[in-house]
Structure formats: structure tokens, C-alpha cells
Amino acid sequence: MRHTLIALVEDRPGALNRILGLLRGRGLGLHSIAVGDSETPGVKRATVLVDTESVEQTIKQLNRLIEVLEVTDVTNAEYVVRETALVKIHAPEPRRDEIKTVADGFGARIVGSSPQTVVVEMTDTPDRLGEMIARVMAIGACETMRSGSLAMALAGPAPRVPAPAPEDATRVWWSQADGIS
Amino acid sequence: MTDERTGAQVMCEALVREDVEVMFGIPGGAIMPFYHAMWEYRDRLRHVLCRHEQGAGHAAEGYARSTGKPGVCVATSGPGATNLVTPIANAWMDSTPLVAITGQVSSAVLGKDAFQETDITGITLPITKHNYRVSRAEDLPSVFREAFHIARTGRPGPVLIDVTKDAQQARLVPDWNVTLNVPGFSAPVGLDPRAIREAARILAGASKPLILAGQGVIISDAVAELRTLAERTGIPVVTTLHGIGAFPEDHPLSIGMPGMHGWVHVNRAIQECDVLLCIGARFDDRVTGKASTFAPRASVIHIDIDPSEIGKNVKVAVAIIGDARAALRALIELIPPRDAAIWLRNIRETQATHQHRQPYLRRPDTTELMPHDVYAALNAALNKRGGYRVITDVGQHQMWAAQLIEWRRPRTHITSGGAGTMGFAVPAAMGAAIAHPDETIWAIVGDGGFQMTNQELATIGQEGIKNVKVAIVNNGYLGMVRQWQQLFEGRRYSGTPLTGPSFAGLAEAYGLRGFTVDRIEDAEEAIRAAWDHDGSVVLDFRVEREANVFPLVPPGLSIGEMITREAPA
Ligand SMILES: Cc1ncc(C[n+]2csc(CCOP(=O)(O)OP(=O)(O)O)c2C)c(N)n1
Ligand SMILES: [Mg+2]
């Protein structure tokens, strides 16, 4: 079953690599992943759409990664999903009005053009993007670029970064900052 | 005179601060600055030059598994680092605290396919708890601190630190005032009192309870607590391959090992029990057989420090996430004394009808040395003398050792379990021997596995290590594979017959003593002589070639379905 997970990830080298490697190594299907800065410096927030038989196991496995601070499954919560698509449509001048009409109907924008092409941008649910793309594909050959889904639960606690693990009390000697003799 | 140091000196200093006393490795271009600095530290940090990095890694594992402290191995970039992959994977599967230090090419040429450049952090991503590439010397104190903390904390495991050559050479004034900051690595804090109460309630109501003890009991030092709990409740105790030593096998409540080569009465007890208390074990398929049919009547209580182990292979009624010792202490407080004498008597009756050592006691019509003759002699010597540890390799000899030696103490049985890495035993024995110079370290190894890493006998010679005694159970086959071919593949012995040099002669060539033993009446004397000899020894036991390990759960079947003996020819 497909689950929508939201992960808070420390921005360390290889962090994303580890998440992807873990999903691949455990044989899970990755549908999309979108990552960007969170409100906390040094911490990224990712939306991961993954096919898994046991989402609890997947979450626990992800939590084993040092960089992963928190993972929540919003699949059964109330949440919004948005995705952005850029679509480049190869269309001769006479058909541009048609493109504009479709774009307007979907609340999409024409963000640029060249003599042969028009580029449309749209942000909406993945399904709506699919509908819009199907329509413009009937007008001319298309190249699509999609961001992957971004998800956010409507409710939830105020954000916080989990506290560091307690210090290993037995290793006090480390604090003696005494260099080598 | 300033406080300026090189990155390499900082690495040495960090190891000293982490209480490291020995490391196992092989130098090369990208790690040379570290070896340069090591010279100044040679009175505090012993470096053991191994003959292959795989040997260095397993030696560090042997050190770690026998002491509980992180083992340290060192290699250069490229092939040196990739040779460490097998021991790192082995440590990952067996939850062994290991810190692997590798040199890396200089930052200036990194990513340009430089000489001996390999992306070792990429390669070891799925087999380390964490890994680091350090290209700024300033990061070394905090990286080393974190690495050791992660390696030994919670469920232990391997961590790799890859340090570029320029970071080793850079000069800096190190800041040792580092605070640990790994928010994503949270060892579980307190135990959930509700889970403990629920577990106690279920245990109190059980009529056929069973304890399944794994390596977690040993790692968390909970051997005494396990014994208290078992004695207080009369619950019989099963120990997994890695749990061997968590509970003394001469104790009336000890019933033995479960799983693929476990005893019939143990597997039946698991299939019959109504509550299974699993402590620090992870339900490996070698224990469960077909997982969906495992312990079908049992409510499973699972104590584990790694939440991701809960419910992974087996459905759990109560999960107690945390340190095994703390959890057992909390349980002991809540559980009223009880007994399970009738249940234990049932188990013992099954045991009597399937007398577990029987398959080996039926002697063929031969006076040939049988594997069990070797184990009988060894078992007698071990239990008479004490002061030993046994490291086993992978194959038939490993299962016979688990079955036929009466194990009594934690960390005296060390093997490669999760990965099943042939070639583990000889170097791991060397590591354990260095950690415990006053003990006798036996390596029990097959003729196949011995030939994978026996080059470390040269290291043993060079280091003057006197307390490694290697017992080769030499059957002229990759025996465990041959057994499967015999039982399941119509005796097609493809790629399993195996020759070798004179192993005794090889030992002598390495400057150790070597003896060949091929008669029953010589086995005991050879073991005595090896034990008493003031130096490391190789004993080559030439045993009957086609002896098999029984009982056996055929692959994919339920553990209730065991083959207990050879099909009549
Ligand atoms: C590195 C490695 N290669 C291959 C195997 C597969 N394997 C498992 S047991 C075994 C046979 C081991 O033969 P030997 O060391 O002679 O021990 P025996 O079973 O004869 O006691 C093999 C090849 C393995 N476990 N590890
Ligand atoms: Mg063999």
C-alpha cells in the first residue's frame, strides 16, 4: 500500500542517500521524494511516497538512520498534498490560445515561451496536474517536469527539533580538554 | 611550542581518549600520515600488522566480542578499504561494536578517480550504523567521539571513519571540548511501565512459558538477571546461537539451542509454549524456520533495545523497548515466584526420547576419528580447565561446537552468526587472544574456512601471541554445503571436495607448532599438549569425511518438522 511519510532529516552528507539506499535495500517501492529546507536551520523536511506492506517497520527502519529525526505517516490523517508541474508544449502559434484556455481553466500560468514552445506552470494535487497534462498533450508534444508531492497535515503539534540523546555519563574523561602532552 | 597538532595526531589522541589499546590494520599511501603519527603513540596504542584487511577487521571483532569494547581496524583507501567490507558487514549483522578507520585520497583529487580512490562511505552505507568522510581536520575530535558513541551505544554496530590524506596532514589546534550532538540517535530512555506490567501479567498466567535468550542478554550484561528471573519462575531457558553463554547449560532450567540445528525437544517446546519471552534476540530465520508457523500457540513478549526488531519477523503481544538488564530487573520486581515443573518435565521427556546426542553416538562400523570424538575430548578439557574462549567459524564444525560443548559463561562462545562469514575464526581468535593474554583461545574451524584467512597465523607468529589454539575439523569438504547436496540434491558434490596443504606443516612454516590427529585415542592427548604448549598451535583433526549435523530443519519448513537422522541408505 502507498503511504505518505513526512520525515525530518538532519542535513548531513549522504543523508538522502541513506534514506534511498534503505528503501531500495529493503525492497520498497519509492514513488516520489521531495526534499527542502525546514524552518530549522540544518534540518530538511521531506515528503516520501513509498509502497510498503508494513509502514510501522518502514518508519522504524528509517528512524534507525542517524540523520532521521522524526517520521510521521500522514496517510490516514487530514492533510493537503500539492505538487508543481512545468509542462513544455510544442505548439505552433495558432494553437497558443487553446493552451491559454486550458491553463486558465486549471488555474495554471504560462511562464515562458519560445517560437516553438510554451511552458506552463501549475501547482495543485497530483490528480489535477495529470488532468491538465492530458489536456495539453492533445494540443502538442509535451515534456513534463514534476516536483513530487509535498504533503502537510492540517493539525499537529508545534514544530520542535527532538532533543539530543542523553550524554553517556560514564565517559566524563572526554571533557578534560587537555591536549596531548 | 604551541598546541598545534596534525590531523593524524588528533586521530591518535582521540583513540587514546576512547580507551583504545590496540588496533589491527595495514598501512598504505592514503593512511600513511596516521601511521606516521602512530609512532609517537606506540607506547599507548598498540598496532597489530595483519596480513589482510579482512583479518584485521575480524581480529577487531574478536577483540570486541570478547571484551564488549569497540574493536578498531585500520586500512588504506581503495583496496585496503574494500577488504574491510566483509568484516564490517559481519559486525553489522552480529551487532558488534567496531570502528573502522580508512585513509582516503586528498580532497584535491577526490572524485577524479585518483589512484586508490574508492567511495568507501558509499559502499558501506547499508552495512554501518553510520559512517563519516572527514576532509576537515577540525571535525576529527567530534567525529571520533560520535563514532565511538554510536558504535557502542544502544544496539552496538560498526561505524566507519574515512579521513582524507590532507585532513590527516593538516595542522590545527584541536578543540577537545566537543559536546555530543546526535539528536537523531536516541537510545531508548525509560522503560514503559505499562509494557512491563502487561508482560508480568501474561507471564504469571502462563502454563507453558518459555524464555528465548539472545545476544542482547550478553551485550547488556544481564546474565545474572536472566538467571534470577528463570530461577524465580522456573521458566525453561532456550539460548540462541549468539545467546550461548547467557545461561549456563548445566543449569537444570537450560534446555538448549533452537532452530535449524537446534534440538527436537527445544523446537517442540517452542511450538507448544503458550508464552514466549524473547530477550535480546531477533527471530532470525535460522531460529524460526518458516516464520508464519513459529510458536503458533504463544503470546510473544519481546524485549529489545532496537524498536525496528519488534514485529519484524514474528507477531508480538507485548513489546518492551529498552536495555535487557533494566527490563529484566523491572520484570523480576513484578513477577511472583512460581514454578513450571510439569511443563519442564514434559520437555525433558521429549528430550529423553530424542536423546539429543544420539545421532552422533551411533558409531559407524569404523574406528575412524568422528567429529564428535574431537568435541568430546575438547569439551572435557574446556570444562576441566576453565580460562578459555572458543571462536568458531562457519559450517558443520560450527554447529557441532554449539551442540556438543557444554557452554557455561558469557562471551566464551563467539561465532559469525548473522552473516555466516567463513574465515572469521582464526583472525577473531587472534583478536580475542590479544584482549585476553591469560586465557586460552580456541579457534574451531573447518578446512574450508581455515584456508580463507590462515595467513593471520603469520601475524600470530610476528606478534608472539602464544594463546591461540586452532582446531581444524578437517573433513576434506566444504562440509555444510556437501551435507545439503547429500540430503537435498541427490549427492551431486559439485564444488565441495576440498584439498589443502599439510596444515600442521603450514603451522610449522609459520613458526607455530602443528600436529595431525587421525586416531580417536590421540585426540585427548593432542588437546592436552596443545593447551600446555607455551605457544600457539594448530591441530589438524582428520575426521570422517561425510558425517552430518543433526537434527536438521529442512529449509523453508516449520521448526516442528525436523530430520533427526540419516535416511536409511
Ligand atoms: C565466505 C563464505 N563463502 C561461502 C560460504 C558458504 N558456506 C557455508 S558453510 C560452507 C562450508 C564450510 O566448509 P568448512 O570450512 O570446511 O567447514 P565444514 O562445514 O566442513 O565444517 C560454505 C562454503 C560462506 N558461509 N562464507
Ligand atoms: Mg570442511
mmCIF file of C-alpha atoms in Angstrom, chain B residues 118-311:
data_model
loop_
_atom_site.group_PDB
_atom_site.id
_atom_site.type_symbol
_atom_site.label_atom_id
_atom_site.label_comp_id
_atom_site.label_asym_id
_atom_site.label_seq_id
_atom_site.Cartn_x
_atom_site.Cartn_y
_atom_site.Cartn_z
ATOM 1 C CA THR B 118 37.061 4.229 -3.759
ATOM 2 C CA ASP B 119 33.822 5.616 -2.396
ATOM 3 C CA ILE B 120 34.013 3.529 0.765
ATOM 4 C CA THR B 121 31.383 5.566 2.618
ATOM 5 C CA GLY B 122 29.034 4.869 -0.299
ATOM 6 C CA ILE B 123 29.935 1.179 -0.340
ATOM 7 C CA THR B 124 29.409 0.730 3.397
ATOM 8 C CA LEU B 125 26.228 2.808 3.635
ATOM 9 C CA PRO B 126 23.895 -0.169 4.156
ATOM 10 C CA ILE B 127 26.229 -2.106 6.477
ATOM 11 C CA THR B 128 27.216 0.545 9.002
ATOM 12 C CA LYS B 129 25.264 2.151 11.800
ATOM 13 C CA HIS B 130 26.781 5.327 10.482
ATOM 14 C CA ASN B 131 29.803 6.467 8.548
ATOM 15 C CA TYR B 132 31.788 9.639 8.046
ATOM 16 C CA ARG B 133 34.056 11.122 5.460
ATOM 17 C CA VAL B 134 36.261 13.702 7.115
ATOM 18 C CA SER B 135 38.057 16.231 4.955
ATOM 19 C CA ARG B 136 38.475 18.963 7.584
ATOM 20 C CA ALA B 137 40.844 18.150 10.418
ATOM 21 C CA GLU B 138 38.817 20.374 12.782
ATOM 22 C CA ASP B 139 35.991 17.844 12.588
ATOM 23 C CA LEU B 140 38.121 14.944 13.839
ATOM 24 C CA PRO B 141 37.518 15.277 17.608
ATOM 25 C CA SER B 142 33.746 15.399 17.286
ATOM 26 C CA VAL B 143 33.609 12.722 14.580
ATOM 27 C CA PHE B 144 35.684 10.269 16.624
ATOM 28 C CA ARG B 145 33.641 10.970 19.694
ATOM 29 C CA GLU B 146 30.376 10.443 17.845
ATOM 30 C CA ALA B 147 31.635 7.353 16.064
ATOM 31 C CA PHE B 148 32.618 5.561 19.260
ATOM 32 C CA HIS B 149 29.433 6.658 20.977
ATOM 33 C CA ILE B 150 27.298 5.326 18.145
ATOM 34 C CA ALA B 151 29.297 2.089 17.805
ATOM 35 C CA ARG B 152 28.846 1.078 21.436
ATOM 36 C CA THR B 153 25.530 2.681 22.425
ATOM 37 C CA GLY B 154 22.127 1.025 22.173
ATOM 38 C CA ARG B 155 22.380 -1.882 19.802
ATOM 39 C CA PRO B 156 26.111 -1.919 19.021
ATOM 40 C CA GLY B 157 27.405 -1.983 15.466
ATOM 41 C CA PRO B 158 30.076 -0.866 13.031
ATOM 42 C CA VAL B 159 30.950 2.756 12.231
ATOM 43 C CA LEU B 160 33.416 3.751 9.531
ATOM 44 C CA ILE B 161 35.527 6.913 9.516
ATOM 45 C CA ASP B 162 37.109 7.777 6.169
ATOM 46 C CA VAL B 163 39.730 10.514 6.532
ATOM 47 C CA THR B 164 41.267 12.261 3.540
ATOM 48 C CA LYS B 165 45.022 12.390 3.430
ATOM 49 C CA ASP B 166 45.096 16.191 3.570
ATOM 50 C CA ALA B 167 42.901 16.172 6.679
ATOM 51 C CA GLN B 168 45.428 13.831 8.317
ATOM 52 C CA GLN B 169 48.271 16.169 7.337
ATOM 53 C CA ALA B 170 46.574 19.465 8.166
ATOM 54 C CA ARG B 171 47.819 21.343 11.226
ATOM 55 C CA LEU B 172 45.359 22.560 13.794
ATOM 56 C CA VAL B 173 44.845 23.332 17.435
ATOM 57 C CA PRO B 174 42.277 20.695 18.297
ATOM 58 C CA ASP B 175 39.242 21.659 20.322
ATOM 59 C CA TRP B 176 38.512 18.709 22.589
ATOM 60 C CA ASN B 177 35.610 20.417 24.229
ATOM 61 C CA VAL B 178 33.126 18.714 21.986
ATOM 62 C CA THR B 179 29.623 18.009 23.124
ATOM 63 C CA LEU B 180 27.879 15.097 21.625
ATOM 64 C CA ASN B 181 25.185 16.288 19.267
ATOM 65 C CA VAL B 182 23.385 13.487 17.521
ATOM 66 C CA PRO B 183 19.709 14.235 18.004
ATOM 67 C CA GLY B 184 18.681 11.552 15.516
ATOM 68 C CA PHE B 185 20.416 8.856 17.516
ATOM 69 C CA SER B 186 18.242 8.427 20.523
ATOM 70 C CA ALA B 187 18.883 5.364 22.553
ATOM 71 C CA PRO B 188 15.569 4.494 24.202
ATOM 72 C CA VAL B 189 15.331 6.259 27.519
ATOM 73 C CA GLY B 190 12.991 4.858 30.148
ATOM 74 C CA LEU B 191 11.103 1.587 30.037
ATOM 75 C CA ASP B 192 7.382 1.693 29.533
ATOM 76 C CA PRO B 193 5.944 0.590 32.892
ATOM 77 C CA ARG B 194 2.683 -0.474 31.243
ATOM 78 C CA ALA B 195 4.527 -2.880 28.983
ATOM 79 C CA ILE B 196 6.381 -4.338 31.954
ATOM 80 C CA ARG B 197 3.145 -4.787 33.906
ATOM 81 C CA GLU B 198 1.431 -6.372 30.935
ATOM 82 C CA ALA B 199 4.368 -8.738 30.392
ATOM 83 C CA ALA B 200 4.358 -9.712 34.065
ATOM 84 C CA ARG B 201 0.621 -10.347 33.915
ATOM 85 C CA ILE B 202 0.912 -12.572 30.837
ATOM 86 C CA LEU B 203 3.842 -14.488 32.301
ATOM 87 C CA ALA B 204 2.035 -15.047 35.585
ATOM 88 C CA GLY B 205 -0.912 -16.593 33.766
ATOM 89 C CA ALA B 206 1.124 -18.854 31.517
ATOM 90 C CA SER B 207 1.101 -22.599 31.950
ATOM 91 C CA LYS B 208 3.813 -23.377 29.390
ATOM 92 C CA PRO B 209 6.125 -20.363 29.423
ATOM 93 C CA LEU B 210 9.497 -20.343 27.712
ATOM 94 C CA ILE B 211 12.412 -17.910 27.667
ATOM 95 C CA LEU B 212 14.320 -17.359 24.421
ATOM 96 C CA ALA B 213 17.575 -15.601 25.263
ATOM 97 C CA GLY B 214 19.779 -13.976 22.642
ATOM 98 C CA GLN B 215 22.967 -11.979 22.460
ATOM 99 C CA GLY B 216 21.198 -8.927 23.868
ATOM 100 C CA VAL B 217 21.396 -10.562 27.295
ATOM 101 C CA ILE B 218 25.171 -10.778 26.961
ATOM 102 C CA ILE B 219 25.632 -7.302 25.488
ATOM 103 C CA SER B 220 23.614 -5.670 28.253
ATOM 104 C CA ASP B 221 25.310 -7.712 30.955
ATOM 105 C CA ALA B 222 22.035 -9.231 32.077
ATOM 106 C CA VAL B 223 23.240 -12.779 32.680
ATOM 107 C CA ALA B 224 22.659 -12.634 36.431
ATOM 108 C CA GLU B 225 19.220 -11.056 35.975
ATOM 109 C CA LEU B 226 18.216 -13.733 33.483
ATOM 110 C CA ARG B 227 19.218 -16.397 35.935
ATOM 111 C CA THR B 228 17.286 -14.755 38.747
ATOM 112 C CA LEU B 229 14.173 -14.471 36.625
ATOM 113 C CA ALA B 230 14.397 -18.070 35.450
ATOM 114 C CA GLU B 231 15.001 -19.439 38.926
ATOM 115 C CA ARG B 232 12.260 -17.354 40.464
ATOM 116 C CA THR B 233 9.702 -18.532 37.928
ATOM 117 C CA GLY B 234 11.005 -21.958 36.943
ATOM 118 C CA ILE B 235 10.695 -20.998 33.288
ATOM 119 C CA PRO B 236 12.910 -23.140 30.995
ATOM 120 C CA VAL B 237 15.518 -21.217 29.012
ATOM 121 C CA VAL B 238 16.411 -21.608 25.358
ATOM 122 C CA THR B 239 19.578 -19.888 24.133
ATOM 123 C CA THR B 240 20.107 -18.893 20.501
ATOM 124 C CA LEU B 241 23.453 -19.396 18.749
ATOM 125 C CA HIS B 242 24.539 -15.918 19.835
ATOM 126 C CA GLY B 243 22.806 -16.309 23.162
ATOM 127 C CA ILE B 244 25.068 -19.226 24.080
ATOM 128 C CA GLY B 245 26.652 -18.394 27.416
ATOM 129 C CA ALA B 246 23.789 -16.139 28.507
ATOM 130 C CA PHE B 247 22.564 -19.041 30.630
ATOM 131 C CA PRO B 248 24.715 -21.939 31.839
ATOM 132 C CA GLU B 249 23.891 -25.144 30.011
ATOM 133 C CA ASP B 250 24.492 -27.253 33.113
ATOM 134 C CA HIS B 251 21.640 -25.417 34.853
ATOM 135 C CA PRO B 252 18.510 -27.555 35.347
ATOM 136 C CA LEU B 253 16.406 -24.956 33.536
ATOM 137 C CA SER B 254 18.620 -24.793 30.455
ATOM 138 C CA ILE B 255 17.163 -26.773 27.584
ATOM 139 C CA GLY B 256 19.490 -25.789 24.754
ATOM 140 C CA MET B 257 19.542 -24.295 21.280
ATOM 141 C CA PRO B 258 16.553 -23.818 18.952
ATOM 142 C CA GLY B 259 16.235 -23.590 15.203
ATOM 143 C CA MET B 260 17.615 -25.202 12.113
ATOM 144 C CA HIS B 261 20.145 -27.325 14.005
ATOM 145 C CA GLY B 262 18.514 -26.994 17.389
ATOM 146 C CA TRP B 263 17.288 -29.892 19.458
ATOM 147 C CA VAL B 264 13.979 -31.598 18.822
ATOM 148 C CA HIS B 265 12.750 -31.022 22.362
ATOM 149 C CA VAL B 266 13.612 -27.327 22.151
ATOM 150 C CA ASN B 267 11.813 -26.754 18.873
ATOM 151 C CA ARG B 268 8.818 -28.731 20.105
ATOM 152 C CA ALA B 269 8.750 -26.686 23.295
ATOM 153 C CA ILE B 270 8.688 -23.515 21.193
ATOM 154 C CA GLN B 271 5.853 -24.876 19.090
ATOM 155 C CA GLU B 272 3.915 -25.815 22.212
ATOM 156 C CA CYS B 273 4.582 -22.968 24.621
ATOM 157 C CA ASP B 274 1.808 -20.521 25.451
ATOM 158 C CA VAL B 275 4.085 -17.594 26.314
ATOM 159 C CA LEU B 276 7.466 -16.938 24.752
ATOM 160 C CA LEU B 277 9.610 -14.325 26.463
ATOM 161 C CA CYS B 278 12.247 -13.304 23.940
ATOM 162 C CA ILE B 279 15.122 -11.294 25.370
ATOM 163 C CA GLY B 280 17.584 -9.606 23.016
ATOM 164 C CA ALA B 281 17.126 -11.931 20.066
ATOM 165 C CA ARG B 282 15.812 -11.021 16.651
ATOM 166 C CA PHE B 283 13.974 -14.121 15.369
ATOM 167 C CA ASP B 284 16.458 -14.889 12.614
ATOM 168 C CA ASP B 285 15.083 -17.341 10.061
ATOM 169 C CA ARG B 286 17.655 -19.876 11.254
ATOM 170 C CA VAL B 287 15.769 -19.775 14.565
ATOM 171 C CA THR B 288 12.187 -19.533 13.358
ATOM 172 C CA GLY B 289 12.168 -21.767 10.290
ATOM 173 C CA LYS B 290 9.048 -20.819 8.390
ATOM 174 C CA ALA B 291 8.127 -17.729 10.401
ATOM 175 C CA SER B 292 4.368 -17.980 9.876
ATOM 176 C CA THR B 293 4.325 -21.334 11.685
ATOM 177 C CA PHE B 294 6.694 -20.344 14.503
ATOM 178 C CA ALA B 295 5.414 -20.670 18.070
ATOM 179 C CA PRO B 296 1.796 -20.820 16.909
ATOM 180 C CA ARG B 297 0.280 -21.014 20.388
ATOM 181 C CA ALA B 298 2.427 -18.411 22.057
ATOM 182 C CA SER B 299 1.853 -14.848 23.131
ATOM 183 C CA VAL B 300 5.250 -13.387 22.391
ATOM 184 C CA ILE B 301 6.820 -10.855 24.747
ATOM 185 C CA HIS B 302 9.788 -9.234 23.070
ATOM 186 C CA ILE B 303 12.442 -7.271 24.927
ATOM 187 C CA ASP B 304 14.768 -5.451 22.532
ATOM 188 C CA ILE B 305 16.696 -2.215 22.502
ATOM 189 C CA ASP B 306 16.114 -1.770 18.781
ATOM 190 C CA PRO B 307 12.483 -0.826 18.102
ATOM 191 C CA SER B 308 12.819 -1.895 14.478
ATOM 192 C CA GLU B 309 13.231 -5.514 15.588
ATOM 193 C CA ILE B 310 9.784 -5.554 17.171
ATOM 194 C CA GLY B 311 7.282 -7.248 14.917
#
